[in-house]
XYZ file of N, CA and C in Angstrom:
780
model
N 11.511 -10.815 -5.500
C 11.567 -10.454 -6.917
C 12.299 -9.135 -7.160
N 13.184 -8.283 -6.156
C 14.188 -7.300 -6.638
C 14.473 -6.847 -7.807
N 14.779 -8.455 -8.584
C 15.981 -7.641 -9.887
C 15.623 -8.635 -10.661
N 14.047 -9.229 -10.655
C 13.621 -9.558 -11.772
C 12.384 -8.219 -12.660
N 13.262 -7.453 -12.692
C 12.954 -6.510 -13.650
C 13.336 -5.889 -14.795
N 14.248 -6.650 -15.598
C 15.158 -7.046 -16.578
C 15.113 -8.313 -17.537
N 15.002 -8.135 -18.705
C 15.602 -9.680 -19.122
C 15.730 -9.800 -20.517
N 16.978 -10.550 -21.025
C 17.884 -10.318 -21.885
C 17.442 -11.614 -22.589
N 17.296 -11.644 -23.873
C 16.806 -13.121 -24.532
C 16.971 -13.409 -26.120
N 16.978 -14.304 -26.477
C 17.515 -14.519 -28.040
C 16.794 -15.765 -28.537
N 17.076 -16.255 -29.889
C 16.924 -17.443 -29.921
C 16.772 -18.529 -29.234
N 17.951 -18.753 -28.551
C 18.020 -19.753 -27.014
C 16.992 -20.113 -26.077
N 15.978 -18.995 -26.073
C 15.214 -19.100 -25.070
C 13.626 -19.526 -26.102
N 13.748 -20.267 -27.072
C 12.868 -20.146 -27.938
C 11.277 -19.279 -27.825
N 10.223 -19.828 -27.982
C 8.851 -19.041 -27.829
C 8.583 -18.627 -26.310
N 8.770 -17.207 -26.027
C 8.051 -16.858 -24.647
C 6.834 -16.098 -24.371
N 6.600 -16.442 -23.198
C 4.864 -15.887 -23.139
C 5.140 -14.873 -22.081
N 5.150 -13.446 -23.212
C 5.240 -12.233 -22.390
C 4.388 -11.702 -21.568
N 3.205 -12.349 -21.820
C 2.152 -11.982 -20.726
C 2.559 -12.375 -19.193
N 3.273 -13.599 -19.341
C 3.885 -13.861 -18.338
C 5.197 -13.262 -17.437
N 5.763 -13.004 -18.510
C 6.988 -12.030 -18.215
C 6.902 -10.817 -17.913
N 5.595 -9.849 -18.412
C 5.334 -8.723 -17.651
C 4.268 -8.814 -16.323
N 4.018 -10.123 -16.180
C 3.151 -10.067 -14.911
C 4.652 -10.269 -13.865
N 5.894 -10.478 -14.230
C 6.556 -10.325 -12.845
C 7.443 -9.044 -12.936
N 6.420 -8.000 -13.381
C 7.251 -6.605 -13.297
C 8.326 -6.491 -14.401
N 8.620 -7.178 -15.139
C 9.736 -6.821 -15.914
C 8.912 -5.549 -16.983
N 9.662 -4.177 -16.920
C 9.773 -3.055 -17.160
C 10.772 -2.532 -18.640
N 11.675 -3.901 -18.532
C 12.449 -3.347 -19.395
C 12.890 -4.772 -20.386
N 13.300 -4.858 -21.579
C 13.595 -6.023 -21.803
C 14.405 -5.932 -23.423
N 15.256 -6.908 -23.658
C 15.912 -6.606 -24.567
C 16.347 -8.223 -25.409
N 16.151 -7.889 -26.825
C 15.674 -9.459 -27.351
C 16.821 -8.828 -29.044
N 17.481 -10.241 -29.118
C 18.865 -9.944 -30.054
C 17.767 -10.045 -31.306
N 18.770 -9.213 -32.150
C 18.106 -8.894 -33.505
C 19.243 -9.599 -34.841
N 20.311 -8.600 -34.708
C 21.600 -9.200 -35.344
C 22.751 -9.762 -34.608
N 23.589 -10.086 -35.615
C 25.052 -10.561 -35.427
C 25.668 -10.280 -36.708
N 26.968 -9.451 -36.497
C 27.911 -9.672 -37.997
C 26.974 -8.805 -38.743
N 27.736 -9.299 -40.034
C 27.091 -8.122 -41.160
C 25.689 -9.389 -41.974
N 25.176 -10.239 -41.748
C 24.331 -11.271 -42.147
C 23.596 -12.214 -41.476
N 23.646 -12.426 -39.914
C 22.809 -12.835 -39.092
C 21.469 -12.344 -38.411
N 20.450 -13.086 -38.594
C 19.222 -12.016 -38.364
C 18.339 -13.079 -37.264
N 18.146 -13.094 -35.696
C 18.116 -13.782 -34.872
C 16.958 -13.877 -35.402
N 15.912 -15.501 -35.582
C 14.939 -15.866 -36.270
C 13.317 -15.486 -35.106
N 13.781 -15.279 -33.417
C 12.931 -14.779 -32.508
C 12.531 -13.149 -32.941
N 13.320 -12.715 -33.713
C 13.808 -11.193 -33.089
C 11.925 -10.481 -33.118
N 11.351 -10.868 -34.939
C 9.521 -10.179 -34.965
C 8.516 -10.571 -33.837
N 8.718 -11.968 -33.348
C 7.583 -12.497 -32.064
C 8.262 -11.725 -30.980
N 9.665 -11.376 -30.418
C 9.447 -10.836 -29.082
C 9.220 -9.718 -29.456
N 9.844 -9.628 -30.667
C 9.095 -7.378 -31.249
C 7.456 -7.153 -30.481
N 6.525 -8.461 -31.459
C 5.496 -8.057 -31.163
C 4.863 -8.613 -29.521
N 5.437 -9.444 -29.299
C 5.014 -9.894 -27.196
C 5.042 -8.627 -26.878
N 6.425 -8.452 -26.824
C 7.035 -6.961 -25.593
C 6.051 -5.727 -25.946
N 5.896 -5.352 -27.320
C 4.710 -4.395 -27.210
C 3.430 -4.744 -27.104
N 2.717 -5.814 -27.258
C 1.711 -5.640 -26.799
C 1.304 -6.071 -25.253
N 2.471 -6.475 -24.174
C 2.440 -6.192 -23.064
C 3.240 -5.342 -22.508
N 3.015 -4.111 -23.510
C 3.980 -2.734 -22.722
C 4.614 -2.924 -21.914
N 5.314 -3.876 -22.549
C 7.207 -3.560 -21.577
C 7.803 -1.949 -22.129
N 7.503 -1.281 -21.263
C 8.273 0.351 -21.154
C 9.346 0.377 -22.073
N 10.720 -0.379 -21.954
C 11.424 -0.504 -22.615
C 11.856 -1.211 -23.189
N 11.992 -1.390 -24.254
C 12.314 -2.821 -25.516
C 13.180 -2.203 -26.175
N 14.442 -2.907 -25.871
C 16.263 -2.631 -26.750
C 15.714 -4.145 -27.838
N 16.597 -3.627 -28.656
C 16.653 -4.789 -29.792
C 18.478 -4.475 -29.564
N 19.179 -5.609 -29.703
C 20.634 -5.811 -29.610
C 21.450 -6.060 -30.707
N 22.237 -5.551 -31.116
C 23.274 -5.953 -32.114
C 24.669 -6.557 -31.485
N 24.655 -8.062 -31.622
C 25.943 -9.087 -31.628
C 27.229 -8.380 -31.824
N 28.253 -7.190 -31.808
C 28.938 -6.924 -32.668
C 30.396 -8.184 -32.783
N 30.848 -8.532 -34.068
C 31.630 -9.345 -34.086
C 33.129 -8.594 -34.362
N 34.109 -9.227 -33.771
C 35.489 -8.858 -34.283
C 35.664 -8.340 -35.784
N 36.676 -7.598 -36.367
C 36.746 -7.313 -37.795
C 37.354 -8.798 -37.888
N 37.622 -8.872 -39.241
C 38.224 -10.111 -39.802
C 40.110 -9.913 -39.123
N 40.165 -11.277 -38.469
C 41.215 -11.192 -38.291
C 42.457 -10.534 -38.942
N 43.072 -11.051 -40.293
C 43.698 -9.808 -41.218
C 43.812 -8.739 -40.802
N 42.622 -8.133 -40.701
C 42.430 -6.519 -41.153
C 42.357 -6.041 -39.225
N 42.402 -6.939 -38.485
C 41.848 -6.382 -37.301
C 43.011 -5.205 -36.737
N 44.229 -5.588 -36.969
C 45.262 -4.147 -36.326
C 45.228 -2.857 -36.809
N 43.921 -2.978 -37.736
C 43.459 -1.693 -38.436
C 42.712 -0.883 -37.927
N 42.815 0.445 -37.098
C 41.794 1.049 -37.239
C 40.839 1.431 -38.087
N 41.448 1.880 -38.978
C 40.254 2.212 -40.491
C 39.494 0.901 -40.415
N 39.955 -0.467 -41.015
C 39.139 -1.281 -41.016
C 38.458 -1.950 -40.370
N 38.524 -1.740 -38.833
C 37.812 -1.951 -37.653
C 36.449 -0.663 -38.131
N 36.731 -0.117 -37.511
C 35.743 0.973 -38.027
C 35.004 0.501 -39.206
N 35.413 0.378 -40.460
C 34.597 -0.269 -41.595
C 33.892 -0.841 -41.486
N 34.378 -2.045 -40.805
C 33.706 -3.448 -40.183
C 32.390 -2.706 -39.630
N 32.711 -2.098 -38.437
C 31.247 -1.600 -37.644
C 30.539 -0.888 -38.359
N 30.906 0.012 -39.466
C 29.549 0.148 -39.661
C 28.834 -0.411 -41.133
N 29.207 -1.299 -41.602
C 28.492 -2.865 -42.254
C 27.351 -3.415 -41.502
N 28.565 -3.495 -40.051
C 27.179 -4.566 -38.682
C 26.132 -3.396 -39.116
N 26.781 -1.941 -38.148
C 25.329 -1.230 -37.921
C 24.567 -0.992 -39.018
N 24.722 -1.304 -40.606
C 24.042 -1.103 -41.840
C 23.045 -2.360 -41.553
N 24.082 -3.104 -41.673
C 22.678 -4.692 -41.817
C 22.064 -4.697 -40.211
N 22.422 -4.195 -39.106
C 21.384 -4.247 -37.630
C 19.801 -3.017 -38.350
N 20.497 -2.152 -39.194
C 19.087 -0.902 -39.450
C 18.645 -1.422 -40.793
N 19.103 -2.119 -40.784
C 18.019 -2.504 -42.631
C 16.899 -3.543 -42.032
N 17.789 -4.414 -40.475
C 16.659 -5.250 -40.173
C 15.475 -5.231 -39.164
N 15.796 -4.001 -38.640
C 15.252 -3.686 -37.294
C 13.801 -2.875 -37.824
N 13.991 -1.708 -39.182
C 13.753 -0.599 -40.077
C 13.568 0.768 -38.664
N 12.311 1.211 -38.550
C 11.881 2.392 -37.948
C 11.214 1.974 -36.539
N 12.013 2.603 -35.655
C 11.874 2.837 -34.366
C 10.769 3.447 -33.743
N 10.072 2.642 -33.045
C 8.598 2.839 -32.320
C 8.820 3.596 -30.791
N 7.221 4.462 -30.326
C 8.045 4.616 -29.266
C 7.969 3.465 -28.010
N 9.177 3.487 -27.181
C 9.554 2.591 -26.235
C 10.465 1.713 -26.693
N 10.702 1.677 -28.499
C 11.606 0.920 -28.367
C 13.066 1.450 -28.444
N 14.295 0.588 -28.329
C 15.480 1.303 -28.420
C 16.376 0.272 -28.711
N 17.742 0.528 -28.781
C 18.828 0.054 -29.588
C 19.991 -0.247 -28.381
N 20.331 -1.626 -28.383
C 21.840 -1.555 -27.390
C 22.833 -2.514 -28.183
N 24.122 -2.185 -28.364
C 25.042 -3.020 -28.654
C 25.694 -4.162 -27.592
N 25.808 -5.228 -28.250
C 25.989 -6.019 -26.879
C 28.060 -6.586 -27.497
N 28.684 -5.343 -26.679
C 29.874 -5.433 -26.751
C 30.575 -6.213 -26.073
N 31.037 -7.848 -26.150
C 31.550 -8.758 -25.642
C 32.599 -9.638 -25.913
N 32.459 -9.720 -27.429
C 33.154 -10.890 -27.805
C 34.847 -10.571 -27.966
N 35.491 -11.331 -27.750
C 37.104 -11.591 -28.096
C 37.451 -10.515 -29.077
N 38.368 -9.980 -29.218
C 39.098 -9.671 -30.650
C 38.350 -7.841 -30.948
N 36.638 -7.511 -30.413
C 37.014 -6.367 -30.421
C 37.223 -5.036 -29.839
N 37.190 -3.969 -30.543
C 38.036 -2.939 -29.781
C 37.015 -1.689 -29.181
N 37.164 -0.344 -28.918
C 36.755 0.377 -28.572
C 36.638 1.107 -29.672
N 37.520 1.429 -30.282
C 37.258 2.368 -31.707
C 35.546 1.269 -32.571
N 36.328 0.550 -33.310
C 34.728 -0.154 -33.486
C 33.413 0.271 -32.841
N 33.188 0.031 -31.693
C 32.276 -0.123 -30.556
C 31.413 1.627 -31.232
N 32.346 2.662 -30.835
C 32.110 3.768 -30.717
C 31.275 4.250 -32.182
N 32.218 3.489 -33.481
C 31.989 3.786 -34.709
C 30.817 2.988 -35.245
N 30.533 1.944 -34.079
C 29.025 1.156 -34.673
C 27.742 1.779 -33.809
N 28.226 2.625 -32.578
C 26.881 3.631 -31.856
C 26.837 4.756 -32.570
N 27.925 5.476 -32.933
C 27.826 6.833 -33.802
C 26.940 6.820 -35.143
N 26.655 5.606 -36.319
C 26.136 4.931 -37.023
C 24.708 4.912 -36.984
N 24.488 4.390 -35.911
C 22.729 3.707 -35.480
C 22.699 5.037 -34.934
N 23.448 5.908 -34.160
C 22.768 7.007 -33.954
C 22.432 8.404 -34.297
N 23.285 8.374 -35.702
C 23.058 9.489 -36.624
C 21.841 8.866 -37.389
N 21.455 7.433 -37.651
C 20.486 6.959 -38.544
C 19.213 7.265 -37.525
N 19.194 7.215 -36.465
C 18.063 6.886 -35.305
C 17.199 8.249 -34.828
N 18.720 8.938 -34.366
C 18.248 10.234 -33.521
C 18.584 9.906 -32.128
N 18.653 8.841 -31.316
C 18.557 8.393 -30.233
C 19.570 7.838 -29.742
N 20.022 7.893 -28.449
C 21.216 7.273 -28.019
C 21.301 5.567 -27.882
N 22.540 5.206 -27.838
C 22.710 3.481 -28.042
C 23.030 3.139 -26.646
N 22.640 2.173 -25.873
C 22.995 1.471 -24.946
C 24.218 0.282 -25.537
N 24.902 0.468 -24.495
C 26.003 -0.237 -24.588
C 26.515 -1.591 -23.109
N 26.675 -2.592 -23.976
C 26.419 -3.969 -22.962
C 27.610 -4.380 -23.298
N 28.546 -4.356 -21.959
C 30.140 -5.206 -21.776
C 30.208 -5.633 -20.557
N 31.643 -5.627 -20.119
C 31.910 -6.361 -19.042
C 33.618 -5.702 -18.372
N 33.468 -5.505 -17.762
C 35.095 -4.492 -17.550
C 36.534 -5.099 -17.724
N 36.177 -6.486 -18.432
C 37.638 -5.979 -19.032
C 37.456 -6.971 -20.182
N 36.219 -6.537 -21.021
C 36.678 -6.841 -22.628
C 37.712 -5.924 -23.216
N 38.205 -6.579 -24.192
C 38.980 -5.505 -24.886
C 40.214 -4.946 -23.803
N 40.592 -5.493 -22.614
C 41.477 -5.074 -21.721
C 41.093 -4.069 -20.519
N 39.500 -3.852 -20.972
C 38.495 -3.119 -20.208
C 38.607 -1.370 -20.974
N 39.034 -1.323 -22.144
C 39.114 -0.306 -22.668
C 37.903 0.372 -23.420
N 36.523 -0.703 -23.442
C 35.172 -0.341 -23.775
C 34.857 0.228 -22.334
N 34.535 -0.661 -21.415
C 34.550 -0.374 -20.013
C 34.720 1.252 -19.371
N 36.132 1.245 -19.859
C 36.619 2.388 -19.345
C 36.217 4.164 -20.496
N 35.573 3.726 -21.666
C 35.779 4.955 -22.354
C 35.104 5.891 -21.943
N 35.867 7.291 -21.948
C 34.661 8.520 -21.889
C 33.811 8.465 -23.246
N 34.526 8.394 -24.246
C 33.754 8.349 -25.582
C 32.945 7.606 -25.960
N 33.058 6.561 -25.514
C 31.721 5.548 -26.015
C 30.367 5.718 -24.456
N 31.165 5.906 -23.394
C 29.934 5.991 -22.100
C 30.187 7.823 -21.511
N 29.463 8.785 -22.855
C 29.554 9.905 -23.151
C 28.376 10.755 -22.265
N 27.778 10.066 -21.334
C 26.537 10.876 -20.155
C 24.969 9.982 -21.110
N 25.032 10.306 -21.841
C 23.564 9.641 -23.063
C 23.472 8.274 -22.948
N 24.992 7.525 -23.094
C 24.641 6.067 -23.521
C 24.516 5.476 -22.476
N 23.527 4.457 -22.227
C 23.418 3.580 -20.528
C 24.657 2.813 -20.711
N 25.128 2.252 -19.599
C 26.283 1.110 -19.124
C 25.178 0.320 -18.785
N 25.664 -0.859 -19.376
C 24.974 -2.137 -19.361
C 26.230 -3.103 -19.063
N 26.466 -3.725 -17.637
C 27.373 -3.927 -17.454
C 27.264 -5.604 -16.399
N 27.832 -6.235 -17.355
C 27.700 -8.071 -17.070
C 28.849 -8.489 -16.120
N 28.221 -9.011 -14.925
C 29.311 -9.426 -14.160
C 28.615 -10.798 -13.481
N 28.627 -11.971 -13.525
C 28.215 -12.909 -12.516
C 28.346 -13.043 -11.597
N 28.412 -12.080 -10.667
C 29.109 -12.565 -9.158
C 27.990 -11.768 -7.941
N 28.330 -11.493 -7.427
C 27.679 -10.784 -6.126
C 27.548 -9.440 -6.671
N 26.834 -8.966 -5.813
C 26.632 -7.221 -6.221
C 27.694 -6.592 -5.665
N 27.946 -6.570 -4.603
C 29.184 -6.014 -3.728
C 30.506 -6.200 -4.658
N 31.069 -7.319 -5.157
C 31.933 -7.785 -6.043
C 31.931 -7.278 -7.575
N 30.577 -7.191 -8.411
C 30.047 -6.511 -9.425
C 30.537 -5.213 -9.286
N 30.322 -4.227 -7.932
C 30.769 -3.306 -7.951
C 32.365 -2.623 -8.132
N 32.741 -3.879 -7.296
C 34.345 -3.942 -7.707
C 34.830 -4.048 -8.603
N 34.921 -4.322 -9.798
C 34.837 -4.581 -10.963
C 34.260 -3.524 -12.048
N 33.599 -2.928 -11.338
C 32.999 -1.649 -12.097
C 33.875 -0.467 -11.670
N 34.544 -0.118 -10.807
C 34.673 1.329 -10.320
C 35.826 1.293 -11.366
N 36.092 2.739 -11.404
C 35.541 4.257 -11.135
C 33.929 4.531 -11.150
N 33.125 3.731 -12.441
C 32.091 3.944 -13.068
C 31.067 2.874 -12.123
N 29.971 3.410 -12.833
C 28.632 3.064 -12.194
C 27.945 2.365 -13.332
N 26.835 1.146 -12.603
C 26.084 0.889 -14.089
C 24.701 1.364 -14.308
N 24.423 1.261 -15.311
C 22.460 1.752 -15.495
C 22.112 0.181 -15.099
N 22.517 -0.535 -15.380
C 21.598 -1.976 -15.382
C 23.339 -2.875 -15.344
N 23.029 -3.472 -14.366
C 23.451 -4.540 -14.316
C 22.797 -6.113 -14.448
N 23.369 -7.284 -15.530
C 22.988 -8.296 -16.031
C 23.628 -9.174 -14.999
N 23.150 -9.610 -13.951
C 23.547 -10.483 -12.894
C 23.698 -11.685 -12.814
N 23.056 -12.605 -13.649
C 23.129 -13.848 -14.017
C 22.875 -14.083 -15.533
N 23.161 -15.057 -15.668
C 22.902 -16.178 -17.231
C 22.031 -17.349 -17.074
N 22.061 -17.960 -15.799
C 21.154 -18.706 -15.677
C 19.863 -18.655 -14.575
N 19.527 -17.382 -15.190
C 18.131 -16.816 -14.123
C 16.773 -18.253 -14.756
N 15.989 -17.508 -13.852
C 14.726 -18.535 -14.212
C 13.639 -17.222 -14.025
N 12.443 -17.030 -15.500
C 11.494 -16.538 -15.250
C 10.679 -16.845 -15.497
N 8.917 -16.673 -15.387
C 7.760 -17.533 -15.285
C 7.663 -16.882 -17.513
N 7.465 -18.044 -18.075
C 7.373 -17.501 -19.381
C 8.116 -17.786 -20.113
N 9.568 -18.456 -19.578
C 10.600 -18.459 -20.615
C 11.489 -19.765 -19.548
N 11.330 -20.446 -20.930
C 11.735 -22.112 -20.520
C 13.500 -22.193 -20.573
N 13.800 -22.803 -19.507
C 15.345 -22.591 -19.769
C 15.888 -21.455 -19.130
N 17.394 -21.546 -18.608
C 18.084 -20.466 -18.483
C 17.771 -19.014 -19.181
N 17.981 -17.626 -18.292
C 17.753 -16.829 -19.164
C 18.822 -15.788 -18.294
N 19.028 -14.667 -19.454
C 19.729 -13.423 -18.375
C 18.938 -12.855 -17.616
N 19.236 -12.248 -16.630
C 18.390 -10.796 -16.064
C 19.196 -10.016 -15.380
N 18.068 -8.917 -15.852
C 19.171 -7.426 -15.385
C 18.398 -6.909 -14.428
N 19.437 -6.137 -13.203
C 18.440 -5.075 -12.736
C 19.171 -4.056 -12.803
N 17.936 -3.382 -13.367
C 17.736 -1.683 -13.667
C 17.531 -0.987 -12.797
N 18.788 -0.290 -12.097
C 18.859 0.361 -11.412
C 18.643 2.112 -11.975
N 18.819 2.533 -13.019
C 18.443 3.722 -13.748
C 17.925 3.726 -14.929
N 16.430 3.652 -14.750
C 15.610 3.490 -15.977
C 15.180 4.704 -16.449
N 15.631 5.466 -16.133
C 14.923 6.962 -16.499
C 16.005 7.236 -17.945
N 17.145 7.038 -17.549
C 18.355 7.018 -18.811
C 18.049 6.541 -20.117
N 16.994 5.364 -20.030
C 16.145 4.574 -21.547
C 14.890 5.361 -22.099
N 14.565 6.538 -20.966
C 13.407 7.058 -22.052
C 13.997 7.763 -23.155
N 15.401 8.682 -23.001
C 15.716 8.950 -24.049
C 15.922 8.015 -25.156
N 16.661 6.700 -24.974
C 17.021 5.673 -26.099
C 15.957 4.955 -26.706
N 14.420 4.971 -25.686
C 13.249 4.334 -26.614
C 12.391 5.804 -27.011
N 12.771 6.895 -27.364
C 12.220 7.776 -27.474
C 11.011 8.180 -27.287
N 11.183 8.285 -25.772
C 9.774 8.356 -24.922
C 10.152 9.737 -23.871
N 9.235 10.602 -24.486
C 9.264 11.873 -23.912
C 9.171 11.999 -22.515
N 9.643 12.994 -21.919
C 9.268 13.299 -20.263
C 8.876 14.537 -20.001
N 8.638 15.437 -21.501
C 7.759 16.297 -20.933
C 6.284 16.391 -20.828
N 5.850 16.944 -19.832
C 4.190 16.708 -19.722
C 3.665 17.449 -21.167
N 2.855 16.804 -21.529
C 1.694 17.477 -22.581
C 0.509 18.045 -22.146
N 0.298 19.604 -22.472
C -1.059 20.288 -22.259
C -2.220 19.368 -21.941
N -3.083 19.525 -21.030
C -4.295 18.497 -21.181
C -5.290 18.970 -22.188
N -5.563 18.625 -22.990
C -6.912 19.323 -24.003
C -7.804 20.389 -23.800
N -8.316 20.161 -22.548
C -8.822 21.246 -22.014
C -8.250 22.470 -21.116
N -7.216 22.688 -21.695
C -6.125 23.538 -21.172
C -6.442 25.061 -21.981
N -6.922 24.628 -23.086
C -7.440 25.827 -24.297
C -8.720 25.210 -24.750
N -9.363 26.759 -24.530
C -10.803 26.658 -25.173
C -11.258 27.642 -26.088
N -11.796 26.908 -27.370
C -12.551 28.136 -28.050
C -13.877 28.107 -28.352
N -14.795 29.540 -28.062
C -15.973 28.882 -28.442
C -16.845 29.946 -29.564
N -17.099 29.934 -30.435
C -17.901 31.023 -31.277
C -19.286 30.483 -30.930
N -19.919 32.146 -30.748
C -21.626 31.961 -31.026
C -22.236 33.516 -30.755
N -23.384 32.840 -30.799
C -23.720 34.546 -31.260
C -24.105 35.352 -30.617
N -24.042 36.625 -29.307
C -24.435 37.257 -28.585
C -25.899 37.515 -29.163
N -26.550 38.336 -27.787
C -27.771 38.796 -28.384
C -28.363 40.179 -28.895
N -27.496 40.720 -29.743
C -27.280 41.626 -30.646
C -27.233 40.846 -32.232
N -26.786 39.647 -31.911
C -26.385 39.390 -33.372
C -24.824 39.157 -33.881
N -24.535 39.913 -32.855
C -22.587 40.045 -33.731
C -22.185 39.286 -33.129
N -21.025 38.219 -34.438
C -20.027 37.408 -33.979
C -19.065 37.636 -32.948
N -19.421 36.360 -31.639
C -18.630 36.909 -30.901
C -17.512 35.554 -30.187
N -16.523 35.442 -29.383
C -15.643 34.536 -29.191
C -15.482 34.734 -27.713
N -15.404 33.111 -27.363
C -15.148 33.021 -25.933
C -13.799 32.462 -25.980
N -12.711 32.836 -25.415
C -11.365 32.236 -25.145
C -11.294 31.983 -23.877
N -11.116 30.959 -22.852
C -10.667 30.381 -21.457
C -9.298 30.391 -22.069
N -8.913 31.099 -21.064
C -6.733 30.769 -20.851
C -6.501 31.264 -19.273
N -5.848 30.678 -18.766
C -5.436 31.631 -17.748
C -6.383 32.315 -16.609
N -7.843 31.781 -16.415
C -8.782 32.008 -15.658
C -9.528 33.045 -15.954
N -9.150 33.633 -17.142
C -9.871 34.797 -17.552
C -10.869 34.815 -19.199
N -12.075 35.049 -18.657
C -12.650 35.068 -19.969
C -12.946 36.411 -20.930
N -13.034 36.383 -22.194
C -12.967 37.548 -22.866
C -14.062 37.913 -23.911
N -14.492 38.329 -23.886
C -15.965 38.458 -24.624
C -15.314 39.726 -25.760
N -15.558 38.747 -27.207
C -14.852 39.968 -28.195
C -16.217 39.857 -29.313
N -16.764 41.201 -29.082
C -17.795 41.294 -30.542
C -16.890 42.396 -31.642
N -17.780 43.407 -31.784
C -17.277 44.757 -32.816
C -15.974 44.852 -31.813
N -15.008 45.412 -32.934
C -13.619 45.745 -32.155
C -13.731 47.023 -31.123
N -14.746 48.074 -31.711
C -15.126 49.428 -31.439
C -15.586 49.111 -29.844
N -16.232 47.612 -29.432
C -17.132 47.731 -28.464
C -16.806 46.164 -27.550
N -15.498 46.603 -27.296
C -14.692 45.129 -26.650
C -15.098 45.296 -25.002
N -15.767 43.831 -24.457
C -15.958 44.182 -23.308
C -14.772 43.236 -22.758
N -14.029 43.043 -21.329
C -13.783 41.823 -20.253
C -14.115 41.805 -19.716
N -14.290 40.549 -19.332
C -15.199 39.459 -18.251
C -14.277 38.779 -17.118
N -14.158 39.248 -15.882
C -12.879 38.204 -14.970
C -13.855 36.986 -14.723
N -13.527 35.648 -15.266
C -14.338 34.890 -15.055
C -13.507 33.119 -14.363
């Protein structure tokens, strides 16, 4: 079970039983939401709610992005336009981001470009706060998504589809490296009837930023203590624990410490 710790799913794979799907380790998982500026994948609320309530760590919701309209496509301006329509109607349908979940564009189809690509993550991620994962293949677009510094800027994961061997996958990838590679299309997992993708996630630490899931430790509660009560004089007095030292404060005039 290696690199069944991934898995990519849509409509296609109709009703799955995530209980099942996180009993074989899958950690991370990513279920299509849109397409275009008006497609709204009819799975997208049931795997919303599976994947969180069997804490899959990471849950991408995906945006389809489609070519601009032929016409207009030798346009930059209107390439750009185009993307961010998609990314308007992907955030009107997705609304507010939970934590663990996160956002990947699944950059594939014929016809588009890198400018687009860049101008539909810049979009979702001025609306979000959070970086976009980005899903291609090295030579859509002539491999010019593949290859960008600007769109695979240190933040955004490479999500990077190759069917073949890993050794070969790799070939196909260099210069660059992937966060997750999608290794097949016709995987099989316990939960989900039919062909399915799966990825393995080789750098999952890269998605806590995109499901906005912190990595710094939080104080434990009992890290600070306060306690009021009343010495036996009468005067209000305060116990503070910090730092192994306790402090006994009554009248200001008559401050004692305590190494405690």
């Amino acid at each position: 079970m290696p690199k069944r710790n991934g898995i990519d799913v849509s409509h296609y794979q109709g009703v799955i039983d995530w209980g099942k799907v996180a009993g074989c380790g899958v950690v991370w998982a990513a279920t299509k939401a849109t397409q275009g500026t008006g497609f709204v994948d009819k799975t997208l609320s049931r795997n919303r709610v599976g994947m969180t309530e069997q804490r899959i760590k990471h849950r991408l919701f995906y945006h389809w992005l489609n070519p601009t309209n032929i016409v207009l496509r030798a346009s930059s301006t209107a390439r750009k336009a185009d993307a961010r329509k998609q990314a308007a109607h992907f955030l009107a349908t997705i609304g507010r981001l939970q934590s663990g979940e996160g956002v990947m564009l699944d950059a594939e189809q014929a016809g588009i470009r890198a400018d687009q690509t860049l101008a539909w993550c810049e979009y979702v991620e001025a609306a979000t706060g959070r970086p976009v994962a980005v899903y291609t293949g090295a030579y859509v677009a002539g491999g010019e998504i593949w290859k960008s510094p600007a769109i695979y800027n240190g933040r955004r994961p490479r999500v990077f589809a190759a069917y073949t061997s890993e050794a070969r996958a790799k070939d196909h990838a260099r210069p660059h490296k992937w966060d997750v590679w999608q290794w097949t299309g016709t995987g099989e997992m316990p939960g989900v009837n039919g062909d399915v993708d799966i990825d393995q996630v080789d750098n999952p630490d890269i998605f806590d930023a995109v499901c906005g899931i912190s990595s710094t430790p939080q104080p434990k509660p009992e890290d600070d203590m306060g306690i009021l009560f009343k010495v036996n004089d009468g005067d209000p007095a305060e116990f503070v624990a910090a730092g192994g030292v306790a402090r006994w404060v009554t009248d200001p005039a008559n401050r004692q410490a305590l190494q405690g």
